[in-house]
mmCIF file of C-alpha atoms in Angstrom:
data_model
loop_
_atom_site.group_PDB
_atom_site.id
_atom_site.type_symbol
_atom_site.label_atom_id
_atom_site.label_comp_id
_atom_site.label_asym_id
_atom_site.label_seq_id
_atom_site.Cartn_x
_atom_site.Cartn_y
_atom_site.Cartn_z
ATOM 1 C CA UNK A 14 99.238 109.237 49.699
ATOM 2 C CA UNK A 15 96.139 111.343 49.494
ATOM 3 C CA UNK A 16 94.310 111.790 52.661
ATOM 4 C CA UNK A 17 90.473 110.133 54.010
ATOM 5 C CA UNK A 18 87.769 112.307 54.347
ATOM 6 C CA UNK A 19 85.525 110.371 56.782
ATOM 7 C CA UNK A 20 82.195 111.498 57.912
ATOM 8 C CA UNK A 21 79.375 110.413 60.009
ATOM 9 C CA UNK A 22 76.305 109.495 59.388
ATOM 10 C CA UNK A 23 72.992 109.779 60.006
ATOM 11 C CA UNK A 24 73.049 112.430 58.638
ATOM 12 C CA UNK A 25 73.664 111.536 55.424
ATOM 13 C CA UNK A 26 75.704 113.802 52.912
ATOM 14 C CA UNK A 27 72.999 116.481 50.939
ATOM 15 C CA UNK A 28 73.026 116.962 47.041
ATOM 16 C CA UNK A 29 73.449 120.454 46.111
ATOM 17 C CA UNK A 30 73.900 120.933 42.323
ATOM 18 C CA UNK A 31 75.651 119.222 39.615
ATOM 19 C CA UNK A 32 76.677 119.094 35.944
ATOM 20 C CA UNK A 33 79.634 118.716 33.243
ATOM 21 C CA UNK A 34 81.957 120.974 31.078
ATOM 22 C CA UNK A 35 84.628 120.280 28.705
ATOM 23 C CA UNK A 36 87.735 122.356 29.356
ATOM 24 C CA UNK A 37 89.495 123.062 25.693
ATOM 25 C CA UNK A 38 93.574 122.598 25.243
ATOM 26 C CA UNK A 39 95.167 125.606 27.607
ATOM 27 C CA UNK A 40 91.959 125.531 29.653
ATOM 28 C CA UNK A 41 91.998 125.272 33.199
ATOM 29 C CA UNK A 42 89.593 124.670 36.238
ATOM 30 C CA UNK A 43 88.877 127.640 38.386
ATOM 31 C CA UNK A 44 90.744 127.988 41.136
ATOM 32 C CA UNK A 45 88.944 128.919 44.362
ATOM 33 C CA UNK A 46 89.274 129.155 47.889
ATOM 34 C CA UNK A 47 86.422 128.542 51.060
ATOM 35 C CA UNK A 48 83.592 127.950 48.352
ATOM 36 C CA UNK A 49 81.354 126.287 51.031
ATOM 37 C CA UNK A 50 80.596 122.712 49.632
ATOM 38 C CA UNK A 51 82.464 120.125 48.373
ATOM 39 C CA UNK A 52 83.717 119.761 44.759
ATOM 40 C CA UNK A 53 83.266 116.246 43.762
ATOM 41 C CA UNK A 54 85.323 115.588 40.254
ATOM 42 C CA UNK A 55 85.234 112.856 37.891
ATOM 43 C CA UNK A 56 87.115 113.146 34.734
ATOM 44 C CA UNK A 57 85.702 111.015 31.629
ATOM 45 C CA UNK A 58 88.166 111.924 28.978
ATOM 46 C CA UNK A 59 91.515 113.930 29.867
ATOM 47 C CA UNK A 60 93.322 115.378 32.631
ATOM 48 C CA UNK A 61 93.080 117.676 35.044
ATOM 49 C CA UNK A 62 95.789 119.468 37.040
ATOM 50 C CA UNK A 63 94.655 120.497 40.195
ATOM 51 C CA UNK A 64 96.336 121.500 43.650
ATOM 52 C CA UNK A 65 95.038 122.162 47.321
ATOM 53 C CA UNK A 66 96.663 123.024 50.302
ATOM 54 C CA UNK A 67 100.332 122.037 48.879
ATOM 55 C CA UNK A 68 99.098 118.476 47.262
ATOM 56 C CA UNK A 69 99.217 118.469 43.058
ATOM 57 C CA UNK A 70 96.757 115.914 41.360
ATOM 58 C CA UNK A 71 96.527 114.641 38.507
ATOM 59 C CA UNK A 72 93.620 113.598 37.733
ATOM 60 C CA UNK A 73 93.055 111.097 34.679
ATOM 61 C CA UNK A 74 89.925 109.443 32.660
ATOM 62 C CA UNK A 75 88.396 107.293 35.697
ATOM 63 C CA UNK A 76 89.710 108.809 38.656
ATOM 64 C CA UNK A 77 87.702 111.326 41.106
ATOM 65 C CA UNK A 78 88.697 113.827 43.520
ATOM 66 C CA UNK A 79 86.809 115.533 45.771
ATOM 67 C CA UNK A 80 87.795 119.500 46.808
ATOM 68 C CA UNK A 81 87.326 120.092 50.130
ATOM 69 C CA UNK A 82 85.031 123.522 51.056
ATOM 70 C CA UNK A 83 87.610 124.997 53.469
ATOM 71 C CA UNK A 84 90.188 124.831 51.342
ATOM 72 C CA UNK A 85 92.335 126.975 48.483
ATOM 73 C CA UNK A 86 92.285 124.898 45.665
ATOM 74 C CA UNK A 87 94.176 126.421 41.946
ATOM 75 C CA UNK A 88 94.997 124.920 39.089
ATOM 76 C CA UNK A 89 98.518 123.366 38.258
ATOM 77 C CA UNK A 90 98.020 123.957 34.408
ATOM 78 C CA UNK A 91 96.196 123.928 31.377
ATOM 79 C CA UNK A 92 94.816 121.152 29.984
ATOM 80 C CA UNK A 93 97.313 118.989 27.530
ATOM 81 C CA UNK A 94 93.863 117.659 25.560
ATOM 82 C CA UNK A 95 90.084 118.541 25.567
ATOM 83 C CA UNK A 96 89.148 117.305 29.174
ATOM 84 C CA UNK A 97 85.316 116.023 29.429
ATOM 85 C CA UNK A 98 84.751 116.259 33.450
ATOM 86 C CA UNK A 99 81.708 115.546 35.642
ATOM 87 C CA UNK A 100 81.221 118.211 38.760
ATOM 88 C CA UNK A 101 78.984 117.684 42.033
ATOM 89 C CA UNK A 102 78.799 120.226 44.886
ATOM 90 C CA UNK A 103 77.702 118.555 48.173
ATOM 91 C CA UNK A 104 77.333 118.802 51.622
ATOM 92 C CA UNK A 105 78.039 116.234 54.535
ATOM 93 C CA UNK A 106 75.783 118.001 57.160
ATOM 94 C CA UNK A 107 77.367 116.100 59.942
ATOM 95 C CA UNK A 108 80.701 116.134 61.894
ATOM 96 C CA UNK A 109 83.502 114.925 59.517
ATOM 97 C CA UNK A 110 87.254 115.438 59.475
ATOM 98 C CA UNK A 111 90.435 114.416 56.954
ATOM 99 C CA UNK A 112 92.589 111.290 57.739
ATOM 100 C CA UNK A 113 95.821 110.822 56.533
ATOM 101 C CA UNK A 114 96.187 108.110 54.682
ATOM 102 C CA UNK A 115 99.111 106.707 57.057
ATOM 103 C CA UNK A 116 97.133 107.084 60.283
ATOM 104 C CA UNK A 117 93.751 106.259 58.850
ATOM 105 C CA UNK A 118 95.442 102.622 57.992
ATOM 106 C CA UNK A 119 97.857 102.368 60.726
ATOM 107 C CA UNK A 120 94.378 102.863 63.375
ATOM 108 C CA UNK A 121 91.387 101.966 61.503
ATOM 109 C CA UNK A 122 90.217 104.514 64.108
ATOM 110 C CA UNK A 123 87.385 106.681 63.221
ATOM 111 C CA UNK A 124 85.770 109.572 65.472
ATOM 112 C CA UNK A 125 82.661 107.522 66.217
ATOM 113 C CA UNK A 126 82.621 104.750 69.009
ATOM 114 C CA UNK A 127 82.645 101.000 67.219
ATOM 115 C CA UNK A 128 79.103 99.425 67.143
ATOM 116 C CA UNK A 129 79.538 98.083 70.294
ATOM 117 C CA UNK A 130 76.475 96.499 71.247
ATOM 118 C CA UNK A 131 74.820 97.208 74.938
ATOM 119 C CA UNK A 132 78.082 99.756 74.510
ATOM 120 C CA UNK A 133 75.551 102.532 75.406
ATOM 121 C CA UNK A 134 72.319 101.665 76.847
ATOM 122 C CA UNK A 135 69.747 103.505 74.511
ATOM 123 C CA UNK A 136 65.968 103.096 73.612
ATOM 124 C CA UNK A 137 64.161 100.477 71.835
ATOM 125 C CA UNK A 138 64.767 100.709 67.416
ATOM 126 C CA UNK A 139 67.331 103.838 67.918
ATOM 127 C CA UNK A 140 69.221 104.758 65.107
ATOM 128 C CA UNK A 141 72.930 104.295 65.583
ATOM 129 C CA UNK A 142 75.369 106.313 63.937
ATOM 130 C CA UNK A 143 78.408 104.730 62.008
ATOM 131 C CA UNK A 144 81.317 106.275 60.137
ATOM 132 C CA UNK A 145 82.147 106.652 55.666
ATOM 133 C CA UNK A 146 85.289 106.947 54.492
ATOM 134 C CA UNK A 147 85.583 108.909 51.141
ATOM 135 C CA UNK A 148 89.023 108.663 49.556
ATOM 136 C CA UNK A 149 89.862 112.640 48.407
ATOM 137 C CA UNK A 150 91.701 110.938 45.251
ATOM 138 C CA UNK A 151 90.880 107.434 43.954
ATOM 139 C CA UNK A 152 91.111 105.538 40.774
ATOM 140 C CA UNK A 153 87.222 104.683 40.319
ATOM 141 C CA UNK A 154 86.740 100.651 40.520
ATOM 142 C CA UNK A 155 83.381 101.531 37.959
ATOM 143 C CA UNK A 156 84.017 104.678 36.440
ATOM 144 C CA UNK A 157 80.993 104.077 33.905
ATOM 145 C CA UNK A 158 78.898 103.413 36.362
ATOM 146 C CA UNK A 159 79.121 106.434 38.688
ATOM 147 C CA UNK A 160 79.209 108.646 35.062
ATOM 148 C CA UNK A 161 76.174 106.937 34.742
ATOM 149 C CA UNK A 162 74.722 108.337 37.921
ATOM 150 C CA UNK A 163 76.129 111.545 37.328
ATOM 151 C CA UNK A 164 74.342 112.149 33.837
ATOM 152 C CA UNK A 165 70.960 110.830 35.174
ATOM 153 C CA UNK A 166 71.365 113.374 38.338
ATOM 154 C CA UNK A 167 71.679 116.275 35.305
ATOM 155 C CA UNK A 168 68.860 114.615 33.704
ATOM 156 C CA UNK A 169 66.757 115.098 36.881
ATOM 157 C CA UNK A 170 67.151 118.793 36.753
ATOM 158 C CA UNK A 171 64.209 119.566 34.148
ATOM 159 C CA UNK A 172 61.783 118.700 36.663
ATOM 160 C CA UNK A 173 63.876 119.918 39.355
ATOM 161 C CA UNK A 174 60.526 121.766 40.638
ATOM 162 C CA UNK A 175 58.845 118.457 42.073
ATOM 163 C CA UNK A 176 59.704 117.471 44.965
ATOM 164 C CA UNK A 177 59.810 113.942 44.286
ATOM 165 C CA UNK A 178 62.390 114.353 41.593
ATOM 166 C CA UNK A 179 64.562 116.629 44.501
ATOM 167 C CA UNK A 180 64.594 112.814 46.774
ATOM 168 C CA UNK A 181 65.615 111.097 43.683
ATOM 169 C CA UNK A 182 68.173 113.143 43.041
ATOM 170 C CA UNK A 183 69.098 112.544 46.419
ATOM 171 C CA UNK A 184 68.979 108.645 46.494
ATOM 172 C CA UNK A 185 71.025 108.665 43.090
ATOM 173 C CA UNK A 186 73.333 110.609 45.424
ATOM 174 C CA UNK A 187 73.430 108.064 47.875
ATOM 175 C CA UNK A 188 74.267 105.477 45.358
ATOM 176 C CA UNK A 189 77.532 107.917 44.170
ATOM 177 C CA UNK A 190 78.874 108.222 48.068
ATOM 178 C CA UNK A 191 78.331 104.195 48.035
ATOM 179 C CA UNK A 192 80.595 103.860 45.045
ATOM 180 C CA UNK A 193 83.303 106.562 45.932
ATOM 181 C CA UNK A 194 83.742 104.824 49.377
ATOM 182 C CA UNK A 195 84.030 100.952 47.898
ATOM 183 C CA UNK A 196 86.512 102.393 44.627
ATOM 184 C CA UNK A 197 88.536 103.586 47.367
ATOM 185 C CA UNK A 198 92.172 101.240 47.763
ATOM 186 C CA UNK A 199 92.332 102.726 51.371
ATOM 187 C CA UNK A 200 89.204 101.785 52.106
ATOM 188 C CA UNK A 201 90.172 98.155 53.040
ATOM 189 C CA UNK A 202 90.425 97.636 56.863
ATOM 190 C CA UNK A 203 93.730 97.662 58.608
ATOM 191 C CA UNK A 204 94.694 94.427 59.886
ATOM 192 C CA UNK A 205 93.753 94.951 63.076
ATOM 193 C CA UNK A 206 90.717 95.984 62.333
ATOM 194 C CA UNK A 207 90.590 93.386 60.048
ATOM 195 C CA UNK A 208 90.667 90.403 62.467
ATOM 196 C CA UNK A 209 88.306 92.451 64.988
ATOM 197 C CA UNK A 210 85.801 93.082 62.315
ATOM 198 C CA UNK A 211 85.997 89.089 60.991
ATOM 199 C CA UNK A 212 85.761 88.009 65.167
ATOM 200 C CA UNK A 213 82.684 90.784 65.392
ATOM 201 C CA UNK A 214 81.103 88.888 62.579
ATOM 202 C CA UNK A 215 81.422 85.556 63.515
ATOM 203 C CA UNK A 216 80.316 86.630 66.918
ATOM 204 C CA UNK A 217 76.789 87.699 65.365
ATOM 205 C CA UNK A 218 76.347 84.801 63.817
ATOM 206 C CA UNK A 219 76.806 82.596 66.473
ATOM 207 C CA UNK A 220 76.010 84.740 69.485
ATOM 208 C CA UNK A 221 73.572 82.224 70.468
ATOM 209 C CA UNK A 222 76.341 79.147 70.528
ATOM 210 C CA UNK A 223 78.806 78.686 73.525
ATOM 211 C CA UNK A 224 81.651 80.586 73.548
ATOM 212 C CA UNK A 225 84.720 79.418 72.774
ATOM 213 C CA UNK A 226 87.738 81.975 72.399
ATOM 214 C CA UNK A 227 89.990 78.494 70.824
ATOM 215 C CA UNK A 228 86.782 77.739 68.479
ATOM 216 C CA UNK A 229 86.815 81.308 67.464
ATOM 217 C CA UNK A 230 90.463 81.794 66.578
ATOM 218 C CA UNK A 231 89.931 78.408 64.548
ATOM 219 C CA UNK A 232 86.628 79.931 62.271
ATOM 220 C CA UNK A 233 88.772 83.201 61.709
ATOM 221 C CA UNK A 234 92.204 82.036 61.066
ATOM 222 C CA UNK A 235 93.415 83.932 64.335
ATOM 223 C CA UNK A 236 95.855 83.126 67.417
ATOM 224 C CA UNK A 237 93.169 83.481 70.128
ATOM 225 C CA UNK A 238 95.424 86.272 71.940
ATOM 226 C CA UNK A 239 95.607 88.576 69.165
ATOM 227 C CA UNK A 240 91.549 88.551 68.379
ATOM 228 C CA UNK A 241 91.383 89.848 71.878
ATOM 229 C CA UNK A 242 94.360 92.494 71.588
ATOM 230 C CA UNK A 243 92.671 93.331 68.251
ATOM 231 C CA UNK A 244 88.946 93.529 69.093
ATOM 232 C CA UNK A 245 89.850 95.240 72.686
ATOM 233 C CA UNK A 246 91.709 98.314 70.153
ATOM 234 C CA UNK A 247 89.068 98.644 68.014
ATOM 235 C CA UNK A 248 85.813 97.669 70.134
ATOM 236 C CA UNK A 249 87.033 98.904 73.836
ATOM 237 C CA UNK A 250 86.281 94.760 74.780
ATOM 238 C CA UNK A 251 87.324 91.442 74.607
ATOM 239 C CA UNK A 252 85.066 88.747 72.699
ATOM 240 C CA UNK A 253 83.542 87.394 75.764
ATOM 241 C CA UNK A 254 82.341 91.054 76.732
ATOM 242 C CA UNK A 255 81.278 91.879 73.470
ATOM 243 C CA UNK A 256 79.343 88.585 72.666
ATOM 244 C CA UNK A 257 77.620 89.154 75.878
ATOM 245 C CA UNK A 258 76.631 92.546 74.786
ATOM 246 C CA UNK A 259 75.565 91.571 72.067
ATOM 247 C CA UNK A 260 73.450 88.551 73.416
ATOM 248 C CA UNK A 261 71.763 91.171 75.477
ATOM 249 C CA UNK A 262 70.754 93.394 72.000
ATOM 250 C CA UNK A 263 69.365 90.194 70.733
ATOM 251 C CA UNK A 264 67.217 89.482 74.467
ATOM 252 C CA UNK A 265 65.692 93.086 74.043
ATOM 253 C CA UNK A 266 64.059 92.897 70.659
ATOM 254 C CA UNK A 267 62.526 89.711 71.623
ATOM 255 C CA UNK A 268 61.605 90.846 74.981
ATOM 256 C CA UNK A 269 59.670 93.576 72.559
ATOM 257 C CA UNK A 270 58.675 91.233 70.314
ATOM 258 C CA UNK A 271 57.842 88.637 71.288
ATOM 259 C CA UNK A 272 55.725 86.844 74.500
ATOM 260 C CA UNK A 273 58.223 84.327 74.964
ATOM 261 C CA UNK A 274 58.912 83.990 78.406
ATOM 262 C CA UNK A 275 62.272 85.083 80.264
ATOM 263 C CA UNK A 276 63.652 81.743 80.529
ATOM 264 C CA UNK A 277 62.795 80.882 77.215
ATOM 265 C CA UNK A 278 64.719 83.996 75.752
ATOM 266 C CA UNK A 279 67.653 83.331 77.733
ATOM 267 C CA UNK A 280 68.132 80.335 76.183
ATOM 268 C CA UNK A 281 67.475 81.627 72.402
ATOM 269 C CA UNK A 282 70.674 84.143 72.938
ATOM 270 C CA UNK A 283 72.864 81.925 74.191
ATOM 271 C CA UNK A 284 72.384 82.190 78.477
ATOM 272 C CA UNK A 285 72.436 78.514 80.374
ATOM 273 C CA UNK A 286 70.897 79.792 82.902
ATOM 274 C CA UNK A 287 67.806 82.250 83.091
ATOM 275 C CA UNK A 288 68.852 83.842 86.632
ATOM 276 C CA UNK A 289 72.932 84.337 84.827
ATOM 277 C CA UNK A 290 71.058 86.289 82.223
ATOM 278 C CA UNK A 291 68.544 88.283 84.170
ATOM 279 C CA UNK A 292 71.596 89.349 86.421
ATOM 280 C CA UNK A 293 73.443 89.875 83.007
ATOM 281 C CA UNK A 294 70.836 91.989 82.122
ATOM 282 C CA UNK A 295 70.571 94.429 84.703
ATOM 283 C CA UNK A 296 73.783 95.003 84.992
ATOM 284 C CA UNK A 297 73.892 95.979 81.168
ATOM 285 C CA UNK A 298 70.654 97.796 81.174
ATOM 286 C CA UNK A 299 70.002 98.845 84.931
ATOM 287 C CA UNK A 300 67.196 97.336 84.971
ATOM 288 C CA UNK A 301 65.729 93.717 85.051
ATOM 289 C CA UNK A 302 64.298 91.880 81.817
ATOM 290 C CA UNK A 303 60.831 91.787 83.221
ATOM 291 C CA UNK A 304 60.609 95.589 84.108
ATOM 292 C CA UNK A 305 62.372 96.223 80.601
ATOM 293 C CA UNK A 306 59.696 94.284 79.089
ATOM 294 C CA UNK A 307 56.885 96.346 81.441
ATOM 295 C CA UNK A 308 58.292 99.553 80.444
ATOM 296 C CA UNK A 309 57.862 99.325 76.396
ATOM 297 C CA UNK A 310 54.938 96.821 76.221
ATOM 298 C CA UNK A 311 51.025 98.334 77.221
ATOM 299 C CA UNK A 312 49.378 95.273 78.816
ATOM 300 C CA UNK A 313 45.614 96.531 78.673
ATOM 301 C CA UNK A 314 44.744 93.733 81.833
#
């Protein structure tokens, strides 16, 4: 099976240049090797025969595949029929690597930590990063609709000049990555993460209810034991651990916004008891809620 390309973001991939040809009967697509940037492909009408790195693809009306830029990539052969294509160089300006497809489902692991919440203690509104997977070869769940995106991004390029046409291009961009990554087949969740991400969600939205690992494994359609084998793979924690995480998460935004008091708070995320939570607390944080509190907020008295 054709491998992931997963990347992390913030930063999110860059838009370099883009466009469409028709390759005639006999024709062939360049080949190329180390070009710098990716090669995004999306064939309309045809097929193209393409290798890289020992892998032959076909690729047929609706699917995509995206060249890699430190790769050789040649062609196979000519084309059997006029072959309408769609081309986009781009750049993912952050770390990234290639998953096989084997180990990418076998692990769900990805080179990023999980969101673990209170995971890392970091400042107030800080943006976390997360992890994209991008299938190199896919059969496109909406062909017409990334085609769509892909003509309007050539459209752009008469008033390439402005800079405010440059960020559209690079929101339409946005919305291409979006659709690559859902059209994917491989980009459903292996079971175990799976079960951890269905626990993880439940958790959230009922981290201020009392824990129950039986009630749980009853809302998620999970043996109690194996949410915990699962979510300690893929989140480093079991679901007591991480729901008391994430209560903490939820105690620091209203500790910055709000004036509720300590006690109060503590109950709103779920703590019986305010001194269980402030001890809670500064254990997770190193500090107590009060002087967390004292440390963001000015008081001008």
């Amino acid at each position: 099976m054709p491998p992931i390309i997963e990347f992390t973001a913030p930063p999110l991939p860059h838009y370099i240049v883009s466009g469409s040809a028709v390759i005639p009967v006999n024709g062939k697509h360049p080949s190329r090797q180390n070009i710098g940037a990716f090669d995004l492909l999306v064939v309309e009408h045809g097929r193209l025969f393409i290798g890289e790195e020992g892998r032959d693809y076909e690729v047929a009306a609706g699917h995509a595949l995206i060249l890699r830029p430190d790769c050789y990539h040649y062609a196979l052969e000519g084309c059997r029929e006029a072959t309408l294509h769609h081309w986009l160089h781009f750049q993912l300006m952050g770390d990234w690597r290639v998953v096989e497809d084997e180990e990418y489902r076998h692990c769900g692991c990805s080179m990023t930590d999980k969101d673990i919440p209170g995971s890392i203690s970091l400042p107030p509104f800080t943006a976390t990063s997360y992890t994209v997977p991008l299938p190199q070869y896919a059969k496109l769940a909406q062909p017409q609709k990334i085609i769509t995106l892909l003509n309007d991004l050539v459209d752009l390029n008469r008033n390439i000049h402005l800079d405010s046409v440059r960020l559209r291009q690079q929101a339409l961009f946005q919305d291409v990555i979006v659709e690559l990554s859902a059209s994917s087949a491989h980009a459903g969740l292996p079971p175990q993460s799976a079960c951890a991400e269905k626990a993880a969600s439940y958790l959230r939205e009922h981290y201020d209810e009392p824990f129950s690992a039986q009630k749980l494994g009853e809302n998620i359609n999970f043996h109690p034991v194996y949410i915990a084998r699962c979510m300690q793979k893929v989140f480093g924690c079991s679901p007591a651990v991480y729901l008391q995480r994430l209560r903490i998460e939820q105690a620091k935004l209203l500790l910055l916004q709000t004036d509720l008091t300590i006690e109060r708070i503590a109950e709103q995320v779920g703590f019986n008891q305010a001194a269980y939570f402030t001890a809670c607390f500064s254990k997770t944080e190193g500090i107590s809620p009060r002087k967390y509190r004292q440390r963001f907020i000015w008081n001008k008295d």
